[in-house]
Tab-separated table of C-alpha atoms in Angstrom:
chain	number	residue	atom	x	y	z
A	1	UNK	CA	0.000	0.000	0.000
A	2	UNK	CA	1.227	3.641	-0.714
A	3	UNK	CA	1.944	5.520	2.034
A	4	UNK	CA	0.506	8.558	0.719
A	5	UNK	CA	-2.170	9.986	2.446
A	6	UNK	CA	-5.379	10.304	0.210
A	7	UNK	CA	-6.543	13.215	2.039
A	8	UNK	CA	-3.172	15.532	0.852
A	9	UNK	CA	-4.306	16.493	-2.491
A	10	UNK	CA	-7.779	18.197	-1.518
A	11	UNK	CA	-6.228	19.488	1.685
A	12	UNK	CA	-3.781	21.584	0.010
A	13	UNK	CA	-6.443	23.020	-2.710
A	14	UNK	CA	-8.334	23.971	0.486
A	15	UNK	CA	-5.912	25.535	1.939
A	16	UNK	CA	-5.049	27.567	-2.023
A	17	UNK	CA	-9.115	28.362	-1.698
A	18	UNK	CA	-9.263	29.337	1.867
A	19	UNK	CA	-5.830	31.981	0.803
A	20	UNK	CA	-7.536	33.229	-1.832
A	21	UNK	CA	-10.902	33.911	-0.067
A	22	UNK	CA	-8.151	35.586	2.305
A	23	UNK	CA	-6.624	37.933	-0.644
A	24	UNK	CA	-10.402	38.687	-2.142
A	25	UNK	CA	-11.590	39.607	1.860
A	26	UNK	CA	-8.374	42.093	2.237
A	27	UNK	CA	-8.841	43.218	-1.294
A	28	UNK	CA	-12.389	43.899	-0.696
A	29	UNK	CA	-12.231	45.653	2.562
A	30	UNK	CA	-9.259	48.157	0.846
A	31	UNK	CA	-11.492	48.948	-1.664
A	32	UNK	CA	-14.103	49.672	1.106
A	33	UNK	CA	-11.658	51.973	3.082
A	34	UNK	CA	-10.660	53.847	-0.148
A	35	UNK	CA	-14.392	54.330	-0.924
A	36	UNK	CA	-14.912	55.324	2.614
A	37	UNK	CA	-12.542	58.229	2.856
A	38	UNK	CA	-13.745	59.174	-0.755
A	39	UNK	CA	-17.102	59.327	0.592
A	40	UNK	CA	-16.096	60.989	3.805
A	41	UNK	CA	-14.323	63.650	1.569
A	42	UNK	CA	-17.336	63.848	-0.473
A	43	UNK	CA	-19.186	65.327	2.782
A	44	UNK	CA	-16.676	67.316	4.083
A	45	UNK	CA	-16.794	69.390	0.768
A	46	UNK	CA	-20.040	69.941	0.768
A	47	UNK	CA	-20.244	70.502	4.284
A	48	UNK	CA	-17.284	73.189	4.062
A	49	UNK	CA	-19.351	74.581	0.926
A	50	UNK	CA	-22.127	75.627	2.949
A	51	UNK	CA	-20.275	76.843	5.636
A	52	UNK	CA	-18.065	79.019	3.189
A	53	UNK	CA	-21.377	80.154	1.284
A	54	UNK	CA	-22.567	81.459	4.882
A	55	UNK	CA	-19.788	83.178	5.965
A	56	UNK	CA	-19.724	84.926	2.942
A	57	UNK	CA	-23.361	86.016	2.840
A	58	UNK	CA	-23.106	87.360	6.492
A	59	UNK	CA	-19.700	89.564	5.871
A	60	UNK	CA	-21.201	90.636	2.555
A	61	UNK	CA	-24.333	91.304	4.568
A	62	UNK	CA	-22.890	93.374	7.257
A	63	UNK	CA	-20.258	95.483	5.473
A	64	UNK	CA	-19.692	98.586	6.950
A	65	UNK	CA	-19.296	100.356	3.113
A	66	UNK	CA	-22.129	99.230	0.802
A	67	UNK	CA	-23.287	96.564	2.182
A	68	UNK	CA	-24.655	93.645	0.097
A	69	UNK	CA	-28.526	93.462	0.213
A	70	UNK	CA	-29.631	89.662	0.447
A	71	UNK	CA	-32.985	88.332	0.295
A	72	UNK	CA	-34.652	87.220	3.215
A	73	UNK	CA	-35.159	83.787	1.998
A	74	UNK	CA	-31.460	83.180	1.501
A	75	UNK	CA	-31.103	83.608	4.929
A	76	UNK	CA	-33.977	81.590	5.560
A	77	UNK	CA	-32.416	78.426	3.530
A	78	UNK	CA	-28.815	79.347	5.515
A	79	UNK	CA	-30.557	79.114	8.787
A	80	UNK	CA	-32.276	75.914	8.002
A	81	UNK	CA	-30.277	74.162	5.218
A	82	UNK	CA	-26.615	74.706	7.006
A	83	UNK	CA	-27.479	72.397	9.982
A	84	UNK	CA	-28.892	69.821	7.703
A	85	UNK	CA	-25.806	69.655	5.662
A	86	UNK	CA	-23.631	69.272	8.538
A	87	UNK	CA	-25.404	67.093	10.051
A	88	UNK	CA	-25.993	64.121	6.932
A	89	UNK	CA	-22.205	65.169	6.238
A	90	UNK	CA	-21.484	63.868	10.338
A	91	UNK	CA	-23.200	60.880	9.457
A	92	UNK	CA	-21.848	60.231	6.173
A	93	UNK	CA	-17.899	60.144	8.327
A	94	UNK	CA	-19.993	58.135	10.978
A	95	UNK	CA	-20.872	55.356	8.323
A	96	UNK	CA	-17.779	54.926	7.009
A	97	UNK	CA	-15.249	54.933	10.026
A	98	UNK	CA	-14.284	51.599	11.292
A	99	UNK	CA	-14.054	52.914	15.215
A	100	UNK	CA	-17.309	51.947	16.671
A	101	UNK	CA	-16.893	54.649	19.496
A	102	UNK	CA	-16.140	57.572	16.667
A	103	UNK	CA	-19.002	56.251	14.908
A	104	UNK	CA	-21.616	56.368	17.570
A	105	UNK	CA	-20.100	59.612	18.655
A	106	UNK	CA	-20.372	61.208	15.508
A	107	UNK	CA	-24.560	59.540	14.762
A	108	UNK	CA	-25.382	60.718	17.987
A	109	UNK	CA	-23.655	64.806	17.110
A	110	UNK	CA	-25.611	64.200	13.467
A	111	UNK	CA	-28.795	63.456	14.765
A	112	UNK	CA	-29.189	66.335	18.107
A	113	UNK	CA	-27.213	68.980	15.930
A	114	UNK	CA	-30.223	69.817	13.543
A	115	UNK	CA	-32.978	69.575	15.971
A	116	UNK	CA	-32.772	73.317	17.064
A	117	UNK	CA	-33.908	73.850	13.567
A	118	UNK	CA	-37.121	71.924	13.694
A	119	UNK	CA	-38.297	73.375	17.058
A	120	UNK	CA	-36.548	75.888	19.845
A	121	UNK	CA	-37.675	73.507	22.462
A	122	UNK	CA	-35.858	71.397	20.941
A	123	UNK	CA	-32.419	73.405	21.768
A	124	UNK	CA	-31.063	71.927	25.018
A	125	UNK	CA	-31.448	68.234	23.816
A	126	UNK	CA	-29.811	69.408	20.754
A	127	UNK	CA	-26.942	71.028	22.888
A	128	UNK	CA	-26.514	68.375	25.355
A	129	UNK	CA	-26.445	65.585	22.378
A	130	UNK	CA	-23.921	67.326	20.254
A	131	UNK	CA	-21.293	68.321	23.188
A	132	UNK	CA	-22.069	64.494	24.003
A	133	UNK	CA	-21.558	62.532	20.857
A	134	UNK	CA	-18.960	65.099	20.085
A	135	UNK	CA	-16.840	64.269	22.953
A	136	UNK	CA	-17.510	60.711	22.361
A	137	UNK	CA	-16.194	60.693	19.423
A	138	UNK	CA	-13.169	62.782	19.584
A	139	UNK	CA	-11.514	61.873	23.514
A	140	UNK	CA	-13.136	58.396	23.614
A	141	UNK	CA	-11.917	57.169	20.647
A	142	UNK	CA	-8.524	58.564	21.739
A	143	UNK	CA	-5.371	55.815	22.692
A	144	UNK	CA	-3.323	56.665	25.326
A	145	UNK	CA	-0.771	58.525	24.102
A	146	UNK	CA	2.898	56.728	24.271
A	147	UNK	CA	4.714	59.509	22.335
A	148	UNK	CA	5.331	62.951	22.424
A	149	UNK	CA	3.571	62.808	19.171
A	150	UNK	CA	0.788	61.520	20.419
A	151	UNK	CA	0.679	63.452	23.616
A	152	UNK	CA	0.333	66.812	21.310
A	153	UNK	CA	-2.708	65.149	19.140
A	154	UNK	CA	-4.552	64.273	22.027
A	155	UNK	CA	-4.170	67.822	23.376
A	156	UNK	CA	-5.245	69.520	20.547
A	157	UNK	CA	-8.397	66.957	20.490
A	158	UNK	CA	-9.192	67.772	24.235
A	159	UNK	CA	-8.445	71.352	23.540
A	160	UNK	CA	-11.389	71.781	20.549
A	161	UNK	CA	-13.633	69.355	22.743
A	162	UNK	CA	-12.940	71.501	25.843
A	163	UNK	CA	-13.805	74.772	23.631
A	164	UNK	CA	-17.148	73.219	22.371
A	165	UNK	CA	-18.986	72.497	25.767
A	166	UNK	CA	-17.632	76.138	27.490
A	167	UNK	CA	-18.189	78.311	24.769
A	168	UNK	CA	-21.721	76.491	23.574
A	169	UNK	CA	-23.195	75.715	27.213
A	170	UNK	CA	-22.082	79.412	28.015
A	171	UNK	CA	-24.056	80.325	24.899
A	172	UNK	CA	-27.346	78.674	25.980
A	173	UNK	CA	-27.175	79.782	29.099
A	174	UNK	CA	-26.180	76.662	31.150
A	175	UNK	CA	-23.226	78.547	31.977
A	176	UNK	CA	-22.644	82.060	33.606
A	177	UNK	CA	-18.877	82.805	32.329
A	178	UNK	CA	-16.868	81.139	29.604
A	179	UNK	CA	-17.800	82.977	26.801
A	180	UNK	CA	-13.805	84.368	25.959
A	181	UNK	CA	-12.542	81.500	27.797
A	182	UNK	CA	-14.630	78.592	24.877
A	183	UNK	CA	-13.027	81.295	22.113
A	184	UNK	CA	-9.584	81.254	23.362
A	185	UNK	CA	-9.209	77.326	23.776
A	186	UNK	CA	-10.893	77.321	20.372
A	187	UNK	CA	-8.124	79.491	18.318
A	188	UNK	CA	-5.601	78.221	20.659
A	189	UNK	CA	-6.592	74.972	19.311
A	190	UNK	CA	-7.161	75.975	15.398
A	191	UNK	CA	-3.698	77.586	15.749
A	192	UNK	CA	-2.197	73.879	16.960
A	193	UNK	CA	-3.340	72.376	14.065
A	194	UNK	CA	0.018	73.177	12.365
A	195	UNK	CA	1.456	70.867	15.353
A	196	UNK	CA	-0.002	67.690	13.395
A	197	UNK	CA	1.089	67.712	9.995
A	198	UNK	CA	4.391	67.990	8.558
A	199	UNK	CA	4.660	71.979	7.691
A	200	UNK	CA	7.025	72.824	4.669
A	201	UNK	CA	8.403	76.136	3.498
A	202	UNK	CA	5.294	76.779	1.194
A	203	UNK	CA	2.498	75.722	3.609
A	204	UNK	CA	4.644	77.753	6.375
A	205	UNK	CA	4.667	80.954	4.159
A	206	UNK	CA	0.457	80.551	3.382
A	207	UNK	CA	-0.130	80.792	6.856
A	208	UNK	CA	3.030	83.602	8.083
A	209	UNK	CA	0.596	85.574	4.841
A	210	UNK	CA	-2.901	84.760	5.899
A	211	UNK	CA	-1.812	85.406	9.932
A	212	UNK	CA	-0.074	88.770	8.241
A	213	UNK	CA	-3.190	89.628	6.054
A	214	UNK	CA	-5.309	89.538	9.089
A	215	UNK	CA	-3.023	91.927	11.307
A	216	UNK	CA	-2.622	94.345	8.492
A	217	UNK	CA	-6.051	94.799	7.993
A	218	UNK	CA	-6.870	94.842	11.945
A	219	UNK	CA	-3.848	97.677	11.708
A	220	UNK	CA	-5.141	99.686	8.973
A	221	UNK	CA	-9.012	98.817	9.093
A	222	UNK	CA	-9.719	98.460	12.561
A	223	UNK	CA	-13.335	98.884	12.605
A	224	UNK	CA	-13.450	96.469	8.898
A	225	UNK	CA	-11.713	93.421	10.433
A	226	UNK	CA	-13.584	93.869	13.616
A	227	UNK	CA	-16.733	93.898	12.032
A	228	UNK	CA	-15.319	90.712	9.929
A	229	UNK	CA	-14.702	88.805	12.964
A	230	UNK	CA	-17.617	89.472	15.313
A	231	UNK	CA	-19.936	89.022	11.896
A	232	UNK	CA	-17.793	86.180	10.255
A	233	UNK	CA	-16.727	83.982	12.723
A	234	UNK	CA	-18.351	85.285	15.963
A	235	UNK	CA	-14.988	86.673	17.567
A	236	UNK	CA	-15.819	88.529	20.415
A	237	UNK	CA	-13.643	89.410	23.366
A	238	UNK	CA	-10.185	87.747	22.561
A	239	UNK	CA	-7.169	90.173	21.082
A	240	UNK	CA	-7.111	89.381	17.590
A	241	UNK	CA	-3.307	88.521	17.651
A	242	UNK	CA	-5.258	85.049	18.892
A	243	UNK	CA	-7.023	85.032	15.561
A	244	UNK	CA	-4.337	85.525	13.524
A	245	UNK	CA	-2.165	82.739	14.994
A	246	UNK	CA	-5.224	80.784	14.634
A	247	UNK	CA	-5.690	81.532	11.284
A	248	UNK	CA	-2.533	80.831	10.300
A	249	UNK	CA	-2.133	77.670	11.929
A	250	UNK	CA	-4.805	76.325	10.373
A	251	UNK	CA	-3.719	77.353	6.936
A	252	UNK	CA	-0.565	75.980	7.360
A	253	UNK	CA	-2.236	72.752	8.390
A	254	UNK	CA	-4.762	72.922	5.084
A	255	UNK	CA	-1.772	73.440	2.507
A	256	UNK	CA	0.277	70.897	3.755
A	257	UNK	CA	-2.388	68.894	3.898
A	258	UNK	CA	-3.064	69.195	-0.143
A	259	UNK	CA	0.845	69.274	-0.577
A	260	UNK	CA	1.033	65.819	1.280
A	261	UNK	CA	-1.958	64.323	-1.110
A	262	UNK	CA	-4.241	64.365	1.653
A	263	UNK	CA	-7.441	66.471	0.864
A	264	UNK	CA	-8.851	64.797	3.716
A	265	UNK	CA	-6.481	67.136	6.198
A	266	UNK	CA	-7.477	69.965	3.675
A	267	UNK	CA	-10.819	70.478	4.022
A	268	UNK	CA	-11.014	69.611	8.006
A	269	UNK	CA	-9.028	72.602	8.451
A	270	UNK	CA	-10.425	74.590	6.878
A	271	UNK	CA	-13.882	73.517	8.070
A	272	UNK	CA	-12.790	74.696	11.407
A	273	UNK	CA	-11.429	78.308	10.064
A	274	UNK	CA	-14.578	79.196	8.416
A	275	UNK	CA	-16.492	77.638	11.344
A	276	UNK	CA	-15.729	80.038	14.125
A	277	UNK	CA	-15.509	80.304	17.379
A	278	UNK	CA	-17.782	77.562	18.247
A	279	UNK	CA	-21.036	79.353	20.039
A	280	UNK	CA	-23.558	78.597	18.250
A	281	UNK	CA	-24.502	74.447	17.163
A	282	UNK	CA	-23.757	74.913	13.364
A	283	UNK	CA	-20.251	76.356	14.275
A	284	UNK	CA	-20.230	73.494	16.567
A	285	UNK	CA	-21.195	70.737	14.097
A	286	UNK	CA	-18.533	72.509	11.508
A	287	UNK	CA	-16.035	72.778	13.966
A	288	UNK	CA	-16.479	68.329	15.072
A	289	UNK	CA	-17.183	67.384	11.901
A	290	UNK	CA	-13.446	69.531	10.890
A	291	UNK	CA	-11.546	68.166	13.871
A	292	UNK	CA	-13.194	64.514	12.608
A	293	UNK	CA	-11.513	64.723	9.462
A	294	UNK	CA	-8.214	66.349	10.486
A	295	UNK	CA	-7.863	63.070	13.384
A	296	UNK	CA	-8.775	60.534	10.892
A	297	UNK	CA	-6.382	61.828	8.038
A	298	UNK	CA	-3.307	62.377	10.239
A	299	UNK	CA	-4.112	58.751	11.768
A	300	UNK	CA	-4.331	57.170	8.464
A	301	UNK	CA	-1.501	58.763	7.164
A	302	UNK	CA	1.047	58.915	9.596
A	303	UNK	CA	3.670	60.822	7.185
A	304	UNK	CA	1.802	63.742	7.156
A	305	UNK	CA	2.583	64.127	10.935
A	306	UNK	CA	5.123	66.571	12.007
């Protein structure tokens, strides 16, 4: 009798079918993850559309020379349209992150964020659930940092989380001081953006110019760029040194970001620029929904880390 088992042939084509269900699982869930940050970019842009649309409208708006006169019903579709955006653009990034934590986070900020917009008794459900999901998603999806590296990422996280529930609870009332205190931590946090990417000469420069832009103007315009900033991005109350840095951090961190190949970084930088100081629950959605982006690209992509 041989003393070959009859069993070896089929055994090893199981084992050749078995590796390449393996190869056609991996291949399939890379495909996925490309898809999903296509699809979380996808939202992003049209989330930092709207927001860019409405900060434009208001400064037009409230120009101090010749102001722009805009319809009532533009407005109107800002007021209600801009929250609805944001928030099917925080679920879109919910759907398609792999962190169970970040996701529910982020479902739970989509869902509460528009609900001020349906009814005003609606607004401290819609307060509490975004400050909520948003620091669920953000600090509990955090590691514990091991590296300096890490140490600063987490900070910066913290620091925008931190900003969110003072300056929003302070806004609603929950809160009787905090006000400059949510706006500081805010651009103190927008300005450490630069900390998490890998800044060259050319996205150092964009943001020394925007930072320089702003400081000239607050220089030689005083009562324009103050009119800007309270209008534009609801700066109240901090010196506007603060905004510059701010400003320029986070330009810094959205050209390097497009210089790196990651579009991703991009646009959650800039989200939280044109978002604001975060007072008010569409700044807030902007400004989570930004900081969302910005963690998962810099995660993802670990070269485009400083």
């Amino acid at each position: 009798m041989s003393g070959e088992s009859p069993t070896a042939g089929p055994t090893a084509e199981t084992a050749e079918a078995e590796e390449s269900r393996d190869s056609s699982l991996l291949s399939a869930l890379a495909r996925i993850d490309v898809d999903g940050d296509r699809a979380a970019l996808w939202a992003g842009g049209a989330a930092l559309t709207v927001v860019a649309a409405g900060l434009a409208v208001r400064i037009a708006h409230n120009a101090p020379f010749d102001p722009l006169a805009v319809p009532a019903v533009v407005f109107d579709a800002l007021a209600v349209g801009t929250p609805l955006v944001l928030g099917a653009a925080l679920f879109a990034v919910a759907l398609t992150t792999t962190d169970p934590t970040r996701r529910v986070g982020l479902l739970f900020a989509g869902a509460f964020g528009p609900l001020a917009t349906i009814s005003p008794a609606a607004t401290l459900p819609a307060v509490a659930g975004v400050i909520g999901g948003g620091a669920l998603a953000l600090v509990g999806s955090l590691e514990r940092p091991t590296t300096y590296r890490e140490g600063r990422r987490a900070a910066v996280v913290v620091g925008f989380v931190v900003a969110v529930a003072v300056s929003l609870s302070r806004a609603v009332g929950l809160l009787d001081a905090g006000m400059t205190v949510g706006a500081g931590l805010a651009l103190v946090a927008t300005a450490a953006l630069a900390l998490l990417v890998r800044v060259d000469r050319v996205a150092a420069l964009a943001g020394l110019a925007a930072a320089g832009t702003l400081v000239a103007a607050a220089v030689t315009m005083p009562y324009l760029a103050g009119s800007v900033l309270l209008v534009g991005l609801g700066v109240v109350g901090v010196p506007q040194l603060l905004v510059a840095l701010a400003l320029g951090g986070g330009v810094a961190a959205a050209v390097a970001g497009l210089r790196e190949g990651v579009p991703l970084l991009a646009v959650g930088a800039l989200l939280i620029v044109l978002a604001g100081v975060p007072a008010a629950l569409p700044r807030v959605m902007a400004v989570l929904l930004g900081v969302a982006l910005v963690t998962r690209a810099t995660a993802q992509r670990p070269e485009v880390r400083a």
